[in-house]
Structures are given as C-alpha cells and as structure tokens.
Coordinates of N, CA, C and O in Angstrom, one line a residue:
X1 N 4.5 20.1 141.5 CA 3.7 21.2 140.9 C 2.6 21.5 141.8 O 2.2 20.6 142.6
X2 N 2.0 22.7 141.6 CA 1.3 23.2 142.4 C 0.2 22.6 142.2 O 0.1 22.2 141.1
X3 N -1.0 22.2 143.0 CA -2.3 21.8 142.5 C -3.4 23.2 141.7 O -4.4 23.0 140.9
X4 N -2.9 24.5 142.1 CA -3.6 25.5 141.2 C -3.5 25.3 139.9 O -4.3 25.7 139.1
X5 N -2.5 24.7 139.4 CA -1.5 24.9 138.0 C -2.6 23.5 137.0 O -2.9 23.6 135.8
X6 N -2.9 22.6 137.9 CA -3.6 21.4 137.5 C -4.8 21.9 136.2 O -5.1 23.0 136.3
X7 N -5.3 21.2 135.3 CA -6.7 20.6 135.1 C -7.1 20.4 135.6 O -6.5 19.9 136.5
X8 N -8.7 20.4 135.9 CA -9.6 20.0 136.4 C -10.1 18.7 135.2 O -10.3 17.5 135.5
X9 N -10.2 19.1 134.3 CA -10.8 18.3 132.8 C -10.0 17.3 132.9 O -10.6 16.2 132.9
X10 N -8.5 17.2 133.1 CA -7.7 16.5 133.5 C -8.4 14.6 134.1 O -7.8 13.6 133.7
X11 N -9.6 14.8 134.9 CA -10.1 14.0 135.6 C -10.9 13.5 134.9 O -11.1 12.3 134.7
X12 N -11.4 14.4 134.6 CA -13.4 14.6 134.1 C -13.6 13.3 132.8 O -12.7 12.9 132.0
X13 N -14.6 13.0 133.0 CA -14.9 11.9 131.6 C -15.0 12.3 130.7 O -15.5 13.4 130.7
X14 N -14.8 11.8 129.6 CA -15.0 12.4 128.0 C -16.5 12.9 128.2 O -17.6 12.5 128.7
X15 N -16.2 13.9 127.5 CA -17.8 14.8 127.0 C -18.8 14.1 126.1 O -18.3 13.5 125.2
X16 N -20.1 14.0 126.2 CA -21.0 13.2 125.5 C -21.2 13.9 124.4 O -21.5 15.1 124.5
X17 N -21.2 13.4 123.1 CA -21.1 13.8 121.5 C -22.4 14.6 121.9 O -23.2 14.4 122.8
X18 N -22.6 15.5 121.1 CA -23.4 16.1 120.4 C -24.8 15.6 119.9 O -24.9 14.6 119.2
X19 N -25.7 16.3 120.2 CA -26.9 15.4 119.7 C -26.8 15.7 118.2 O -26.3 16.8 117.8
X20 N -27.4 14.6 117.0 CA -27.4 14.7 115.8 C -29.0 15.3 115.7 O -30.0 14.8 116.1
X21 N -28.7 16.6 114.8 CA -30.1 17.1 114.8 C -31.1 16.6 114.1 O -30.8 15.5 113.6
X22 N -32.1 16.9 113.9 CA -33.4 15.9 113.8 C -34.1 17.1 112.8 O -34.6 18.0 113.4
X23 N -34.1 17.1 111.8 CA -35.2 17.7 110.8 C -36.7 17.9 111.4 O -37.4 17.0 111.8
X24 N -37.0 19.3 111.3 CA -38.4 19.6 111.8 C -39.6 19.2 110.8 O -40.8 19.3 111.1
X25 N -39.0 18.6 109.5 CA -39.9 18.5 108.5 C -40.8 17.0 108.7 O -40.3 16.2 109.5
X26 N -41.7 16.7 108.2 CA -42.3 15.4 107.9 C -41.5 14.6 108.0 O -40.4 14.9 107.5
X27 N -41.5 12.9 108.6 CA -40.3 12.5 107.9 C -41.2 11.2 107.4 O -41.8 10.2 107.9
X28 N -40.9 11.8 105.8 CA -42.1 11.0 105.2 C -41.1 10.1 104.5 O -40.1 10.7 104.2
X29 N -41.3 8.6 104.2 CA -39.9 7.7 103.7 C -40.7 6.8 102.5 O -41.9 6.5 102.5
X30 N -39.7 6.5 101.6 CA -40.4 5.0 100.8 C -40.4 4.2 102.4 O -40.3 4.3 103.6
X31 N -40.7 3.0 100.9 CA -40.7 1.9 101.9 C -39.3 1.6 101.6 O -38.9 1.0 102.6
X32 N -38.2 1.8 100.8 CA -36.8 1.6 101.0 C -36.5 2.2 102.0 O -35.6 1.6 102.7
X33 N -36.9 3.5 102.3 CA -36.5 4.3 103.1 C -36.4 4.0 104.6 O -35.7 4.5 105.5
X34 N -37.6 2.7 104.9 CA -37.9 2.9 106.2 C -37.3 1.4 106.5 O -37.3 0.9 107.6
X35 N -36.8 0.8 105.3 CA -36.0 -0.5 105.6 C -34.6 0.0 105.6 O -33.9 -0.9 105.9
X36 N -34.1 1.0 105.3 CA -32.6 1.7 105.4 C -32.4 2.2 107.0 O -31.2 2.3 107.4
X37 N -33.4 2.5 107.8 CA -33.4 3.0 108.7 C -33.6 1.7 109.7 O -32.9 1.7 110.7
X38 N -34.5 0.7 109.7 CA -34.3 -0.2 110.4 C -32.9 -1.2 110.5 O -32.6 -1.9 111.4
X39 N -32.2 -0.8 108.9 CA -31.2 -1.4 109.0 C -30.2 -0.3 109.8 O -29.8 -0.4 110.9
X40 N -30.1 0.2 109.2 CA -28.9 1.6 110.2 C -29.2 1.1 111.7 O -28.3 0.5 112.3
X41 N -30.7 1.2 112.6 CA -30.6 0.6 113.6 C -30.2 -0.8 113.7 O -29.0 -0.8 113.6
X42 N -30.7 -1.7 113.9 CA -30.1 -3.4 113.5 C -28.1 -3.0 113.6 O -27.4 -3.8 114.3
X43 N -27.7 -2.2 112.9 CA -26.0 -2.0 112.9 C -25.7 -1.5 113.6 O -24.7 -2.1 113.9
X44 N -25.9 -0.5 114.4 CA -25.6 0.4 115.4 C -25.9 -0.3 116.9 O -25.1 0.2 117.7
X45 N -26.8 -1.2 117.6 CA -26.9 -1.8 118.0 C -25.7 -3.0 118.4 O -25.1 -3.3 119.4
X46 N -25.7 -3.4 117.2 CA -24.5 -5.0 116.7 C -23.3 -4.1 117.2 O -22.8 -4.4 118.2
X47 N -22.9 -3.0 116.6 CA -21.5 -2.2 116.9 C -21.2 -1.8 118.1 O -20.1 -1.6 118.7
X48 N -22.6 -1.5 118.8 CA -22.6 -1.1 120.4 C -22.6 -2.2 121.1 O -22.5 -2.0 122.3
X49 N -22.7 -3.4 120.8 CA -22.6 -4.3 122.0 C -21.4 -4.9 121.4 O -20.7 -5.0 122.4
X50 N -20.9 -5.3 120.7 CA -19.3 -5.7 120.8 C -18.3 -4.2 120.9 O -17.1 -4.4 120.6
X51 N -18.5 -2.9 121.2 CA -17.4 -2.4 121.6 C -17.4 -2.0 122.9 O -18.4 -1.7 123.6
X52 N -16.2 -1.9 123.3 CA -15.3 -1.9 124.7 C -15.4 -0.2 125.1 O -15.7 0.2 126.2
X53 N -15.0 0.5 124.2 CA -14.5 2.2 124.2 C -15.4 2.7 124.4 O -16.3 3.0 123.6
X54 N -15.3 3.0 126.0 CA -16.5 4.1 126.2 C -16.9 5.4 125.0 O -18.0 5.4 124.6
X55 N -16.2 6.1 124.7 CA -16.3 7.4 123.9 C -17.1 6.5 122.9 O -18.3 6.5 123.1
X56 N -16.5 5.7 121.7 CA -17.4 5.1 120.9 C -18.5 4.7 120.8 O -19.2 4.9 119.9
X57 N -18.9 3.9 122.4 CA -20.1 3.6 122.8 C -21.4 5.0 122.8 O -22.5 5.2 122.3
X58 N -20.3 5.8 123.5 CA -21.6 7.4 123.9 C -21.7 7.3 122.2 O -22.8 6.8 121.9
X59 N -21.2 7.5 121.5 CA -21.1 8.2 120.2 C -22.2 7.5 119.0 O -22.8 8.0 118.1
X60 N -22.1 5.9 119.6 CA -23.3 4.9 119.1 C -24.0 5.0 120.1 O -25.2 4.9 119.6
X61 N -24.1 5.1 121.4 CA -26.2 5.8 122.0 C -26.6 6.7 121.6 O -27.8 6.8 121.7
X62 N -25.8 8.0 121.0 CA -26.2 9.0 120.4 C -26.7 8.7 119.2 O -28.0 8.8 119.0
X63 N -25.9 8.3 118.3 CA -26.7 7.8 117.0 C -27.9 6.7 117.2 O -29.0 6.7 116.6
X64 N -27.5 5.8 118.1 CA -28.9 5.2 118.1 C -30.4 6.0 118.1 O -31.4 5.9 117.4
X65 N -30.2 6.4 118.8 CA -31.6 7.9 119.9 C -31.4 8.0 118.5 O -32.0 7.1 117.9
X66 N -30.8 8.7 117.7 CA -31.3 9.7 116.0 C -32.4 9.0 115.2 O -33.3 9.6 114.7
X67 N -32.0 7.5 115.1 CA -32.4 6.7 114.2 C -33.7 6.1 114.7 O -34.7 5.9 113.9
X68 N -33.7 5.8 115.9 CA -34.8 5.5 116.5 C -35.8 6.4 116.7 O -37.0 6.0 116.5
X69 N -35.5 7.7 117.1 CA -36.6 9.0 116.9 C -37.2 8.9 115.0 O -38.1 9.5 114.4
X70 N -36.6 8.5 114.7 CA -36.6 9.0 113.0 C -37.3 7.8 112.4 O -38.0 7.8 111.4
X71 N -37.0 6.8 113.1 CA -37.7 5.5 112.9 C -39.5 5.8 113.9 O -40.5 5.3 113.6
X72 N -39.4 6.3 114.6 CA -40.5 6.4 115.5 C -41.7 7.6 114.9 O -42.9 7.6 115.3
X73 N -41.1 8.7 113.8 CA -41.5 9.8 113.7 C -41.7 9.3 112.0 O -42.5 10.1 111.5
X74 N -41.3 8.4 111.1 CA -41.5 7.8 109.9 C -42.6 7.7 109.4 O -43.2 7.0 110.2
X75 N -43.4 8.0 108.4 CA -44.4 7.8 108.0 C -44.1 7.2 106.0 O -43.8 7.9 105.1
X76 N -44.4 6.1 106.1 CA -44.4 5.5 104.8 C -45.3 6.1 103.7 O -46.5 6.1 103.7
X77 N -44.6 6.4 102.8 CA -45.8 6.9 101.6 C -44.8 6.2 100.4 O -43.7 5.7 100.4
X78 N -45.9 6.2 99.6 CA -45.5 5.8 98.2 C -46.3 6.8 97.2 O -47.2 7.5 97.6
X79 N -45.7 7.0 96.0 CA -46.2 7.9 94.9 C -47.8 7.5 95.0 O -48.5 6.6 95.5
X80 N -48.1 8.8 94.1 CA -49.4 8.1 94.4 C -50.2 8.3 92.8 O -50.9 7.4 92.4
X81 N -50.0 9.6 92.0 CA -50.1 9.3 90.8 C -49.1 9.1 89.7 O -48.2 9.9 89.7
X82 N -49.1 8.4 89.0 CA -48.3 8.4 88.0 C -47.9 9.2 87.1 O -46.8 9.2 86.6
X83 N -48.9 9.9 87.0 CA -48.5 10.7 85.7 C -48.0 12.2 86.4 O -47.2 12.7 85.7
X84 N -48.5 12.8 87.6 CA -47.8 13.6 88.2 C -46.7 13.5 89.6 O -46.9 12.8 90.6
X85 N -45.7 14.0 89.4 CA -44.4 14.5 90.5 C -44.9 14.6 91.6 O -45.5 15.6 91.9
X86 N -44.6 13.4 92.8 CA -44.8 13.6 94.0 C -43.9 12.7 94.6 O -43.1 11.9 93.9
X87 N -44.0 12.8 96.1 CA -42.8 12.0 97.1 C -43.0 10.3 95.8 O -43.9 9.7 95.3
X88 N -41.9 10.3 95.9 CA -41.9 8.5 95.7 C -41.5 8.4 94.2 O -41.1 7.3 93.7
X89 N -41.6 9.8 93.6 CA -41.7 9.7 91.7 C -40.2 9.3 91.9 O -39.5 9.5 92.9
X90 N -39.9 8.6 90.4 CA -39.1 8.6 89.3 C -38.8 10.1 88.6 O -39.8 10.5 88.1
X91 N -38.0 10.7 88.5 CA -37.8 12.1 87.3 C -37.2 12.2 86.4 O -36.0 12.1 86.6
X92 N -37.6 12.6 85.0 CA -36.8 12.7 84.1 C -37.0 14.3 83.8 O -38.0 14.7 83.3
X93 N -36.3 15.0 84.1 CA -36.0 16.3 83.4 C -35.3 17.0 82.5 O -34.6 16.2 81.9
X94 N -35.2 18.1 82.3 CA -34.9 18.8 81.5 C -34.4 20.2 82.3 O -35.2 21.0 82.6
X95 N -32.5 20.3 82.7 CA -32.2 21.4 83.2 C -31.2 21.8 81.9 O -30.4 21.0 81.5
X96 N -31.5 22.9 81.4 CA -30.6 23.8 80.9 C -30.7 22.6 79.7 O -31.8 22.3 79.3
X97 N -29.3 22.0 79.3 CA -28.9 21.5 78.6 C -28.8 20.0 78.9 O -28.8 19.2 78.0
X98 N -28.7 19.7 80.2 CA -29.1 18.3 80.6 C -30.0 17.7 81.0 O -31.1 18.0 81.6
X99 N -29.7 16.7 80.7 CA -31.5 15.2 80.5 C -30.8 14.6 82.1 O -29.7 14.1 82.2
X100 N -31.6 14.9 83.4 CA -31.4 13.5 83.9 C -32.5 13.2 85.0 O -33.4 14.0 85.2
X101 N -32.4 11.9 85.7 CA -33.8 11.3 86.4 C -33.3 11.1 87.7 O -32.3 10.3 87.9
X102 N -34.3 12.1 89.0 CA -33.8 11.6 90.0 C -35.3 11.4 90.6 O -36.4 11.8 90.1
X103 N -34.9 10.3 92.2 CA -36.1 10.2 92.2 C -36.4 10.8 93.7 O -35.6 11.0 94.6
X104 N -37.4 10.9 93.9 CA -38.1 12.2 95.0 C -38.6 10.9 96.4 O -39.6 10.2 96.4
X105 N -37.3 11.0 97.3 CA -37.5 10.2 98.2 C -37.9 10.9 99.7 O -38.6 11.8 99.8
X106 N -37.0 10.1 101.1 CA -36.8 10.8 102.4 C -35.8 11.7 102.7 O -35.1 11.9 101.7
X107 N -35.3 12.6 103.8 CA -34.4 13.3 103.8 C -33.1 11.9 104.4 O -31.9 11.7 104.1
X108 N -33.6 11.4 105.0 CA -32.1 10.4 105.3 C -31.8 9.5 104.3 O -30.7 9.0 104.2
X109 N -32.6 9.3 103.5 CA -32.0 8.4 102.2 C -31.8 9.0 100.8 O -31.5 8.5 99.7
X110 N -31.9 10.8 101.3 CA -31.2 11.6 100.0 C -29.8 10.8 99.6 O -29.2 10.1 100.4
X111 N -29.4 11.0 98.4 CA -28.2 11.0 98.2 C -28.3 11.9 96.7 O -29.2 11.6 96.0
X112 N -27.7 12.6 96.3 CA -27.9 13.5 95.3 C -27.1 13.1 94.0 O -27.5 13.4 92.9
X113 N -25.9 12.5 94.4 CA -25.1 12.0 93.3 C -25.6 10.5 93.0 O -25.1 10.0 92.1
X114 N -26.3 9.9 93.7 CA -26.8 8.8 93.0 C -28.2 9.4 92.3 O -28.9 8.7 91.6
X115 N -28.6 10.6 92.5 CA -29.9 10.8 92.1 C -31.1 10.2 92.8 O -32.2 9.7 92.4
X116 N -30.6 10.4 94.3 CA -32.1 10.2 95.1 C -31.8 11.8 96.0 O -30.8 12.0 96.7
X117 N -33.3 13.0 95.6 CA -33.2 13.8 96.4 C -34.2 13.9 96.9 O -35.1 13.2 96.5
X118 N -34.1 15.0 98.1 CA -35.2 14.6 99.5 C -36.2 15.7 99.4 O -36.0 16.9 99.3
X119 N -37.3 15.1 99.3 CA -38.6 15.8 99.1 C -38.7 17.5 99.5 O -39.6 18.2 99.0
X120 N -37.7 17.9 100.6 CA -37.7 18.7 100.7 C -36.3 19.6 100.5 O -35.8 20.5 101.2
X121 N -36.0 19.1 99.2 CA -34.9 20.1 98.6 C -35.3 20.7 97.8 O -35.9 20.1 97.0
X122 N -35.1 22.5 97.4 CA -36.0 23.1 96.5 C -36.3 22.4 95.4 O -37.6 22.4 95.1
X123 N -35.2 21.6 94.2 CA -35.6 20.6 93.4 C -36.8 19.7 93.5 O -37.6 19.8 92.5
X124 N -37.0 19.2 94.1 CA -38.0 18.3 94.7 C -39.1 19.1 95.1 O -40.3 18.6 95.1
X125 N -38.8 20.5 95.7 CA -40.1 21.4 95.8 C -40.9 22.0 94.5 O -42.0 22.4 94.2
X126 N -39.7 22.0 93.8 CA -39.9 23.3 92.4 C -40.8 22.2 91.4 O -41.8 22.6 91.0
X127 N -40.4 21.1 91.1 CA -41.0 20.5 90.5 C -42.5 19.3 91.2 O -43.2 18.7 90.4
X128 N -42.7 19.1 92.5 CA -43.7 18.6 92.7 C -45.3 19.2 92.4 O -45.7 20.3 92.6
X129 N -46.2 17.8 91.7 CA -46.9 18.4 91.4 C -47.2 18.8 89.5 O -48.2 18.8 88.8
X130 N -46.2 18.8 89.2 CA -45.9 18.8 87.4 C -46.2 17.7 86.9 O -46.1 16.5 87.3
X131 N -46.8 18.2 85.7 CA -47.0 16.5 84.9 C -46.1 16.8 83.8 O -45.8 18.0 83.6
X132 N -45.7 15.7 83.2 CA -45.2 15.7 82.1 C -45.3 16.5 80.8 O -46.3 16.1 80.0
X133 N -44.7 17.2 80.4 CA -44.4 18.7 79.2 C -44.4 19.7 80.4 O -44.3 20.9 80.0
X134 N -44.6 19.6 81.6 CA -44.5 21.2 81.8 C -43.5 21.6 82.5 O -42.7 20.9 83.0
X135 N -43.5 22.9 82.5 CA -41.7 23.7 82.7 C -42.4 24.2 83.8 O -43.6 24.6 84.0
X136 N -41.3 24.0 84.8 CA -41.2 25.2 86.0 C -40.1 25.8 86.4 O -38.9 25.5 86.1
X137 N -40.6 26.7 87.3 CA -38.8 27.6 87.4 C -38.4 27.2 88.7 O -39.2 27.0 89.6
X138 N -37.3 27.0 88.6 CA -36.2 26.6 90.0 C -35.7 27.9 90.8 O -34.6 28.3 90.6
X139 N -36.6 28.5 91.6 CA -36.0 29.4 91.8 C -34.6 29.7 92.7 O -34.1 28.6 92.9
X140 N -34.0 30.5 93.2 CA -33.1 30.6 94.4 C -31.9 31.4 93.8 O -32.2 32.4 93.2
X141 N -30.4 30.8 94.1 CA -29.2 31.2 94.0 C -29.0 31.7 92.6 O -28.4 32.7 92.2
X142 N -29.7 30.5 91.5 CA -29.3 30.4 90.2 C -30.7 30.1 89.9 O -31.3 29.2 90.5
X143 N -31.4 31.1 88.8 CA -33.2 30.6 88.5 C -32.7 29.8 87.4 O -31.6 30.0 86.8
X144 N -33.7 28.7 87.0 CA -33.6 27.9 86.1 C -34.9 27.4 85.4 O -35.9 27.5 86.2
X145 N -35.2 27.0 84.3 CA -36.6 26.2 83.9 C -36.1 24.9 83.9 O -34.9 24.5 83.7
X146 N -37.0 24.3 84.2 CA -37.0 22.5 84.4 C -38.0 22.9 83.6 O -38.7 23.9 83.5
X147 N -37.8 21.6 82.7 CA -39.3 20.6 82.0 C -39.2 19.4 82.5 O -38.1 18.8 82.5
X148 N -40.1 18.9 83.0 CA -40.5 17.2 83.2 C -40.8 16.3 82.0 O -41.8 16.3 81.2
X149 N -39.9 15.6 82.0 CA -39.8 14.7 80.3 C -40.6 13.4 80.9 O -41.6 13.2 80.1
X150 N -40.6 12.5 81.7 CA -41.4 11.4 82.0 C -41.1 11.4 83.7 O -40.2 11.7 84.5
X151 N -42.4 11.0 83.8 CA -42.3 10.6 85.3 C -43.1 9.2 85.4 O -44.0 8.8 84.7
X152 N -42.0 8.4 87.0 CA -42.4 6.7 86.7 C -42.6 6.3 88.3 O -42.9 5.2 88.6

C-alpha cells in the first residue's frame, strides 16, 4: 500500500483527556466537603501509581490537577446562623405539595437525590437567607413558592 493512503494518527500517542472544567464560582465546602476532596485526592493518587495504561494514567493526572485545584481554591465555611438559610443549613421546606429537607452544601459534594444541593443551585439561591415561616418564590423554568418549615 501506498504510504499516501497511510494514517498519520496511526503513529501518534493517545490524545490527552480533556481538562475537567473548574466552576468559576466560590468554592466554598463543609468541612465534609473538604474531607471528600482530600479523600478523592488520597484515591486518585493510589490508582495512579499501581496502573500500568498509559491512557488511564493521563486520564488520572487530569483528574488529579481537578481535585487538587479545587482542593487549593476551597474555602471551609460552616452555617453560621441557625435560625436563618445559609451555606452549611439543614432544610425543611415546603414545595407545592411536598415536605422535604435538603441541606445547602459545596458544588462537588452536591448530590440532589440524596438531598445535598450546591449553594449555587437556584434552590439553594431562592431560599438563602429565609427564616423559618417565610415563603419565597423559586423562580425560572417552573415558578414556585417554597416555605421554610425548620432550619438545623
């Protein structure tokens, strides 16, 4: 076969992953939050020195760099009043027809179906700041009233 006909890529080393993007926001964490992240580092580390596969490797220095920027850019807060909604609360609300409590953490230790959302999700926007009995509106796609039933 002709060498015109060839790849070039053919040769070439695997492509380096993608940088994982990095939120321009605060990155304000519990203190769970900033021991989730030293743990994520601590594993990514252990996984990168026992594997052999270059591609995997790139794929764990990329993630490393994420975690470690995010660990380097972390700032620890805790709630600070009790009786009003801020980073760190407990929530019990009132949407529409459902009662439920999530609690207002970091953006890497959101998880929404366990009921931890990230300080900067409109939820977590619409209601910071409320004390308990008062209603605010959720605005966006779908408007809504929240009432704040206890905060812990």
């Amino acid at each position: 076969m002709n060498k015109a006909f060839t790849r070039e890529t053919d040769d070439a080393p695997p492509a380096t992953p993608e940088e994982r993007p990095v939120s321009s926001a605060l990155n304000l964490v519990t203190p769970r939050g900033a021991d989730l992240i030293k743990e994520q580092i601590a594993a990514i580390e252990k996984k990168h020195a026992a594997e052999a596969d270059p591609v995997i490797k790139s794929e764990l220095r990329r993630d490393l760099r994420y975690w470690l920027a995010r660990q380097s850019s972390m700032q620890v807060a805790a709630q600070r009043d009790s009786n009003t909604v801020s980073f760190g609360s407990r929530v019990t609300i009132r949407r529409g027809t459902s009662v439920i409590t999530v609690s207002i953490v970091g953006e890497d230790e959101s998880d929404p179906k366990a009921g931890l959302i990230a300080w900067t999700a409109p939820l977590a926007r619409a209601i910071n700041g409320a004390v308990v009995g008062e209603t605010v509106d959720l605005e966006g796609g779908r408007d809504e009233t929240i009432t704040i039933l206890a905060v812990s």
